[in-house]
Backbone as a ProteinNet text record, in pm:
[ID]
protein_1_A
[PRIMARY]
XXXXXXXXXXXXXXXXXXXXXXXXXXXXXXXXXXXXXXXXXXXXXXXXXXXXXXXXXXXXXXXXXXXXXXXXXXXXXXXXXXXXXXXXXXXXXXXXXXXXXXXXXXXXXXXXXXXXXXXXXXXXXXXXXXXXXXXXXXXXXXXXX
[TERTIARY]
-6047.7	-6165.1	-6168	-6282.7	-6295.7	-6378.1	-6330.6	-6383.5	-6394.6	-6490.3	-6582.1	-6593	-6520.9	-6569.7	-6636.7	-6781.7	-6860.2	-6872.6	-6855.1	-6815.6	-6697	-6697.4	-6578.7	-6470.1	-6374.8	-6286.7	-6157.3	-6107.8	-6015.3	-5826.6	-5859.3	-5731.8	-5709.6	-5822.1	-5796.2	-5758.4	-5643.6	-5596.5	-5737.3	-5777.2	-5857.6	-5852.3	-5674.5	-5679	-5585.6	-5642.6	-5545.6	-5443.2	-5489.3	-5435.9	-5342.8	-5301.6	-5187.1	-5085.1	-5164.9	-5047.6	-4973.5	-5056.2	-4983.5	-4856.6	-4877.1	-4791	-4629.3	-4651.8	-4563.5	-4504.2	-4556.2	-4532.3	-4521.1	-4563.5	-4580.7	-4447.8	-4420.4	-4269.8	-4276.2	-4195.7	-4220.7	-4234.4	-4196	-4240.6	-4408.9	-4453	-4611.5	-4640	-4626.6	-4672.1	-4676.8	-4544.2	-4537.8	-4557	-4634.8	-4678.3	-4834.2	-4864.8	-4956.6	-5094.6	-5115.9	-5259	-5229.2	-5181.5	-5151.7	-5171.2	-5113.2	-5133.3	-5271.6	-5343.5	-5491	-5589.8	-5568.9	-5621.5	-5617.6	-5536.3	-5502.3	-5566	-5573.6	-5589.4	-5773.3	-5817.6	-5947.4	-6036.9	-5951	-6029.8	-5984.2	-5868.5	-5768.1	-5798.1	-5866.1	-5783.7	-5687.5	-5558.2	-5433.5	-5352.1	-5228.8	-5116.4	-5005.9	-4929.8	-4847.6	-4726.4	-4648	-4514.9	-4395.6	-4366	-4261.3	-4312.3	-4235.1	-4274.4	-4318.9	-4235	-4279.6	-4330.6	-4384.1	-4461.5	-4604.1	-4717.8	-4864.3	-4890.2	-4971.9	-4993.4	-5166.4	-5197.8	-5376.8	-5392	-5557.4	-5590.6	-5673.7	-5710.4	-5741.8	-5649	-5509.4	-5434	-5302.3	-5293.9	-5173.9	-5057.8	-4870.7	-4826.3	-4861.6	-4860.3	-4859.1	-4801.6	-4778.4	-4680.4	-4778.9	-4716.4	-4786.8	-4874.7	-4874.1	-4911.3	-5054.2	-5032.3	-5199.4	-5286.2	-5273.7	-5376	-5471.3	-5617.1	-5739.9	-5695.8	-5772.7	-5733.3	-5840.9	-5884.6	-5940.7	-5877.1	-5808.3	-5645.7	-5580.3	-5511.7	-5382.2	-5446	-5601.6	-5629.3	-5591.9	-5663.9	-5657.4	-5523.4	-5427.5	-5305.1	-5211.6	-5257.8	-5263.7	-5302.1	-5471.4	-5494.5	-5463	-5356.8	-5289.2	-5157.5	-5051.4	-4938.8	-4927.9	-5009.2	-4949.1	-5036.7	-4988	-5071.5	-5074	-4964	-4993.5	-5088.7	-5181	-5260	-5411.6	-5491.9	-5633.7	-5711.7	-5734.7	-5800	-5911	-5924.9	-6057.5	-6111.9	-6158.7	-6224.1	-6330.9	-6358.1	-6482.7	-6417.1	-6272.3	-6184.5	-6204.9	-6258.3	-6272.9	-6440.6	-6492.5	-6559.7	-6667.6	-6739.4	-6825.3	-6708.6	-6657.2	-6595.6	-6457.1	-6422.4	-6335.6	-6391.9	-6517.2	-6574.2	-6529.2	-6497.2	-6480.2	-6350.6	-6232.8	-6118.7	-6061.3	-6131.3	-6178.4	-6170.7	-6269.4	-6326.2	-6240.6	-6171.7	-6049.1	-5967	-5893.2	-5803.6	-5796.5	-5901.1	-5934.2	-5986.1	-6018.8	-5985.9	-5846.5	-5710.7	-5589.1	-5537.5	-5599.3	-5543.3	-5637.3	-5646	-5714	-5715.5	-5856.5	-5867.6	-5953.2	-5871.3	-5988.5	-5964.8	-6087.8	-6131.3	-6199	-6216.1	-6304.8	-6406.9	-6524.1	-6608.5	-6759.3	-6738.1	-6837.2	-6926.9	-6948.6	-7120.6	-7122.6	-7251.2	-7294	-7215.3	-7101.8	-7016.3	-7088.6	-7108	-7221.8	-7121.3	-7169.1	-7021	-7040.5	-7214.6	-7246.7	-7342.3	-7377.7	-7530.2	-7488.7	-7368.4	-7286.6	-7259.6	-7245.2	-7245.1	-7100	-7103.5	-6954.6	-6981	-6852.3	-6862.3	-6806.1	-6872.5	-6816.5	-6809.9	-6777.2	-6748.4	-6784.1	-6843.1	-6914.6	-6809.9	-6739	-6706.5	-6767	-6829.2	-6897.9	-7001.2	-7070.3	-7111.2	-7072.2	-6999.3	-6946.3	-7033.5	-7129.7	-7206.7	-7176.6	-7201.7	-7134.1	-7231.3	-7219.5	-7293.2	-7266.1	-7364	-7358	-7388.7	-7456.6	-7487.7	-7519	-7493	-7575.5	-7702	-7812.9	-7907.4	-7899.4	-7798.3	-7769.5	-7674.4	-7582.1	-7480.4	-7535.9	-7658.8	-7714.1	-7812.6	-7880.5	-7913.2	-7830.6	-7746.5	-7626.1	-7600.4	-7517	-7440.2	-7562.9	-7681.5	-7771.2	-7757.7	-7744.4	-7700.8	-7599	-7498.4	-7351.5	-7340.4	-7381.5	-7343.9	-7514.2
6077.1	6070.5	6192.9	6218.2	6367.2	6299.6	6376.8	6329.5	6484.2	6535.2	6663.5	6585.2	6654.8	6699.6	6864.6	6835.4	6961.7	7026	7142.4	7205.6	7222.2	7263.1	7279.2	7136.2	7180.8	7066.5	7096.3	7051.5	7136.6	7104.9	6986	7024.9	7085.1	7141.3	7198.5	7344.4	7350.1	7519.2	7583.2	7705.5	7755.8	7931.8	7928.8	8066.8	8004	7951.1	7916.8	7978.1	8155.1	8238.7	8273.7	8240.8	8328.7	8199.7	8088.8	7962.7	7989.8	7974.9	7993.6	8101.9	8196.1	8334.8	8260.9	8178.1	8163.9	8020.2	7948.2	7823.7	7764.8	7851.9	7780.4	7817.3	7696.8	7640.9	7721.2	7793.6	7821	7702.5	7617.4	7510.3	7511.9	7507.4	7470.8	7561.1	7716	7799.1	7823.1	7733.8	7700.6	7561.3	7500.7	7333.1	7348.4	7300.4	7304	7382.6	7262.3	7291.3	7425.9	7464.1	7592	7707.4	7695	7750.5	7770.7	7680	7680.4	7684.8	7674.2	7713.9	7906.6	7934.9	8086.8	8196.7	8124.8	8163.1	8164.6	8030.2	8011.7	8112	8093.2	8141.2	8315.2	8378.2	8497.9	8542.2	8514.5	8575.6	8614.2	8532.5	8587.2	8487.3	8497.7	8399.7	8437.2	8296.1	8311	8310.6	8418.8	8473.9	8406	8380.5	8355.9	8311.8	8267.3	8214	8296.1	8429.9	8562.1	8673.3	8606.4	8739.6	8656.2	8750.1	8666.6	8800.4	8805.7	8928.4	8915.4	8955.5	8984.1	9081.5	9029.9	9146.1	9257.6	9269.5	9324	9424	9389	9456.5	9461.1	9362.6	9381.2	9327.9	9339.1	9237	9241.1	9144	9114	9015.4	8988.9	8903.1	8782	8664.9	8545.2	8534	8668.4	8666.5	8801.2	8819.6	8884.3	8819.9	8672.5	8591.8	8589.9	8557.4	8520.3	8419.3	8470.9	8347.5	8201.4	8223.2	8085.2	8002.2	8088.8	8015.9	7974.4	8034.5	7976.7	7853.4	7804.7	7704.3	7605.1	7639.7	7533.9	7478.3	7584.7	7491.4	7445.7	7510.7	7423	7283.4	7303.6	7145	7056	7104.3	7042.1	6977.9	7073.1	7017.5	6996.1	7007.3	7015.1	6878.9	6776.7	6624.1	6651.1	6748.9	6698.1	6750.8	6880.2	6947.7	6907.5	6971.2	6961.1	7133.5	7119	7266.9	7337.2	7460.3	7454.5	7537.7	7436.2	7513.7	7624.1	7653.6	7813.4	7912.9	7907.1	8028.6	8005.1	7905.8	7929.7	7997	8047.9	8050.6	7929.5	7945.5	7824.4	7824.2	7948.5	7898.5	7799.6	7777	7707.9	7566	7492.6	7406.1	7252.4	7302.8	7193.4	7192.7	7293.5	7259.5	7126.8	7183.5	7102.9	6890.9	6937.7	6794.4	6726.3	6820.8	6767.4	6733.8	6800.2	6771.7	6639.5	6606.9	6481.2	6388	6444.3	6306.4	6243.3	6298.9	6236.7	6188.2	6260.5	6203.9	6210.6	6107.4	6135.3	6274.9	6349.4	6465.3	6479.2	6539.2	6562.3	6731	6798.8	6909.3	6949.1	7075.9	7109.5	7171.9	7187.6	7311.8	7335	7487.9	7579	7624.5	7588.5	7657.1	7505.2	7522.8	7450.6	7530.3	7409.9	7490.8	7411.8	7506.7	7452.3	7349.4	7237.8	7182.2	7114.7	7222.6	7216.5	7064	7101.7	6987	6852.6	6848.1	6709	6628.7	6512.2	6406.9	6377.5	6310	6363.5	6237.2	6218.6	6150.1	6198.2	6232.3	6269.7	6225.7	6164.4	6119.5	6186.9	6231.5	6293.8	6211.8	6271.2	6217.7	6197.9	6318.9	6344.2	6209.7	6157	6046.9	5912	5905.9	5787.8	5825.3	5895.4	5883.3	5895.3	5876.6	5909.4	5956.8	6100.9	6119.9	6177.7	6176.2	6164.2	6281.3	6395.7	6484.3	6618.4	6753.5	6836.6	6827.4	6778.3	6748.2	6662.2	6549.3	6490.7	6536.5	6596.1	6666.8	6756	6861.1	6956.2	6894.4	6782.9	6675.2	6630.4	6629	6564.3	6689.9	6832.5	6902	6991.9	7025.4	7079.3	7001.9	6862.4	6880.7	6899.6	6946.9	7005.7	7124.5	7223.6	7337.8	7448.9
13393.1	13477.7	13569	13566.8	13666.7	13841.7	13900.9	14029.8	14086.4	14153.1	14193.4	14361.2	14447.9	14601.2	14580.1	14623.5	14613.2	14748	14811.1	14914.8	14961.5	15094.7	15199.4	15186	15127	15142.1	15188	15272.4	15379.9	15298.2	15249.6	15131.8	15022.1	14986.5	14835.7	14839.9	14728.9	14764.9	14697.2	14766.1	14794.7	14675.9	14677.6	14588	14516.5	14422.3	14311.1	14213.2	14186.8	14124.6	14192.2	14346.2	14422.7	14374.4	14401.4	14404.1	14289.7	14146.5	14065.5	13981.9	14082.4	14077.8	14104.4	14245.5	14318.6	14295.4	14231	14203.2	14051.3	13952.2	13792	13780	13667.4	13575.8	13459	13389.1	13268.5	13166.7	13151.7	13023.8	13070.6	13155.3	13179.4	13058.8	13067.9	12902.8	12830.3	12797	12676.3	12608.4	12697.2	12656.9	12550	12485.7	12377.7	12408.3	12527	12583.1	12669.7	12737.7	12779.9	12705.2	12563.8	12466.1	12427.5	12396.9	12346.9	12463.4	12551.9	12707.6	12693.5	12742.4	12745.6	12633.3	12481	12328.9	12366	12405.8	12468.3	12529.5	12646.9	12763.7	12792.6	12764.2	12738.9	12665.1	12545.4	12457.3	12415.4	12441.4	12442	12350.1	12336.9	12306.1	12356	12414	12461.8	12338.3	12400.7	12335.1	12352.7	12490.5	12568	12707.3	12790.4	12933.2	13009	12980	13024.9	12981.4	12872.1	12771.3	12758.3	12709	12703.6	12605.5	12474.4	12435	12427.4	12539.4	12545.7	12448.4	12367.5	12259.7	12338.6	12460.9	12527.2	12587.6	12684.3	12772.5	12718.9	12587.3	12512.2	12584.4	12581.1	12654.4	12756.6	12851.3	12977.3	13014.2	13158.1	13245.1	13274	13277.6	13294.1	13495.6	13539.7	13646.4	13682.9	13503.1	13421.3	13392.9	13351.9	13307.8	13371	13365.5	13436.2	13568.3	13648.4	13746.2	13745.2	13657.2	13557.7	13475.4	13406.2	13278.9	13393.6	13499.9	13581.2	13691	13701.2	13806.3	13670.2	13579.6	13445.6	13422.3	13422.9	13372.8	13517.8	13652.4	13757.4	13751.3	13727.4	13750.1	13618.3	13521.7	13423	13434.5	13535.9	13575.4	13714.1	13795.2	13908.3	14016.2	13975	14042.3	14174.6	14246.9	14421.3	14466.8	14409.8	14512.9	14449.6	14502	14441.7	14444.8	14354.9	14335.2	14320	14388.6	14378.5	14259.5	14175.7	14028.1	14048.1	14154.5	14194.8	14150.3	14157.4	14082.4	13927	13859.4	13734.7	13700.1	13590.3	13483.5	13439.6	13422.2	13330	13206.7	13160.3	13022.4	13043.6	13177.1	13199.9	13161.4	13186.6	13222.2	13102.3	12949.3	12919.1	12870.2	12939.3	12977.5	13067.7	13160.3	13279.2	13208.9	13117.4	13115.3	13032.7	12913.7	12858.9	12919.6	13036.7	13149.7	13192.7	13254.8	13270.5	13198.4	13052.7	12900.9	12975.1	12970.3	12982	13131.1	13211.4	13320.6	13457.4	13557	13689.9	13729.4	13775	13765.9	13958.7	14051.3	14104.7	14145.7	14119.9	14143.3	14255.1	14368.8	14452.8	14363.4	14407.5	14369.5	14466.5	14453.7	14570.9	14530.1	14413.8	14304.4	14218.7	14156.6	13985.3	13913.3	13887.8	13747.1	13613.6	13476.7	13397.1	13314.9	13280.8	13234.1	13085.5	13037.4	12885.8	12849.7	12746.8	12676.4	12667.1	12645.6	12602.7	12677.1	12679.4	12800.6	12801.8	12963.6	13059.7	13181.8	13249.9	13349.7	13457.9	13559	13646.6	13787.9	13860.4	14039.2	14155.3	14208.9	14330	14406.7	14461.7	14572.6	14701.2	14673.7	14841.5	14878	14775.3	14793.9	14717.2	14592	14511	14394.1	14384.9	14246.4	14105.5	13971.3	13866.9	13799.8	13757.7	13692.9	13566.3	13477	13312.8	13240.3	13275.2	13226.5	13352.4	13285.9	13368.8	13443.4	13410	13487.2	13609.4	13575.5	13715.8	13788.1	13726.2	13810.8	13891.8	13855.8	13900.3	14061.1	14034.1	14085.8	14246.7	14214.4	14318.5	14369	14283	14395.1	14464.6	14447.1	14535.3	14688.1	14692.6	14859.9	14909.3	14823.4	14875.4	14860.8	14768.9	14731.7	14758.9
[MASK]
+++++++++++++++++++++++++++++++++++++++++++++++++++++++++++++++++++++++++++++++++++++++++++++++++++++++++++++++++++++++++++++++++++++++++++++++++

């Protein structure tokens, strides 16, 4: 289940790409979805914990990735914090929603992230609402964002 606080939310880490510099496990990159996350959204594959070979920048250090890939596999392993997905991409968006196929998901966000044609459930926190598709999502975060 995904749950969306839209705006200023005074717990959510805010720069997700620094956290993850300073805080990711190596097994996190080499866990499946990490893998097909990064391959995704990177273009890359991961080599090693400390290798990533972008077809773009070629090897690189797991502290090269997009700072869209590293909120993603943040808000994949890391249950204590809440994050703010504005550091991701629309192409992050149905990462995102897979994420929370498997497990309680809650996310910040500071724009309309597009989260595609296909229907979805998502939790407004800011007011309790659930909504089912982009149009209502779009619906709801205009009085937050």
């Amino acid at each position: 289940m995904l749950n969306v606080y839209l705006g200023e939310m005074e717990e959510a880490v805010y720069h997700p790409p620094v956290y993850f510099d300073n805080q990711y496990e190596d097994e996190w990159l080499l866990d499946d979805l990490s893998r097909k996350m990064i391959a995704d959204v990177d273009k890359s594959e991961v080599v090693g914990p400390h290798l990533i070979e972008s077809s773009v920048l070629g090897p690189i250090s797991p502290a090269s990735l997009s700072g869209g890939v590293k909120t993603l596999i943040l808000m994949a392993f890391d249950d204590s914090h809440i994050f703010n997905a504005s550091a991701c991409g629309d192409n992050c968006a149905k990462w995102i929603l897979k994420i929370a196929d498997n497990k309680e998901l809650t996310i910040n966000l500071l724009h309309l992230m597009d989260f595609g044609d296909e229907a979805f459930e998502i939790t407004i926190l800011n007011d309790g609402k659930t909504v089912h598709n982009m149009r209502e999502f779009a619906e709801e975060a205009i009085n937050y964002v």
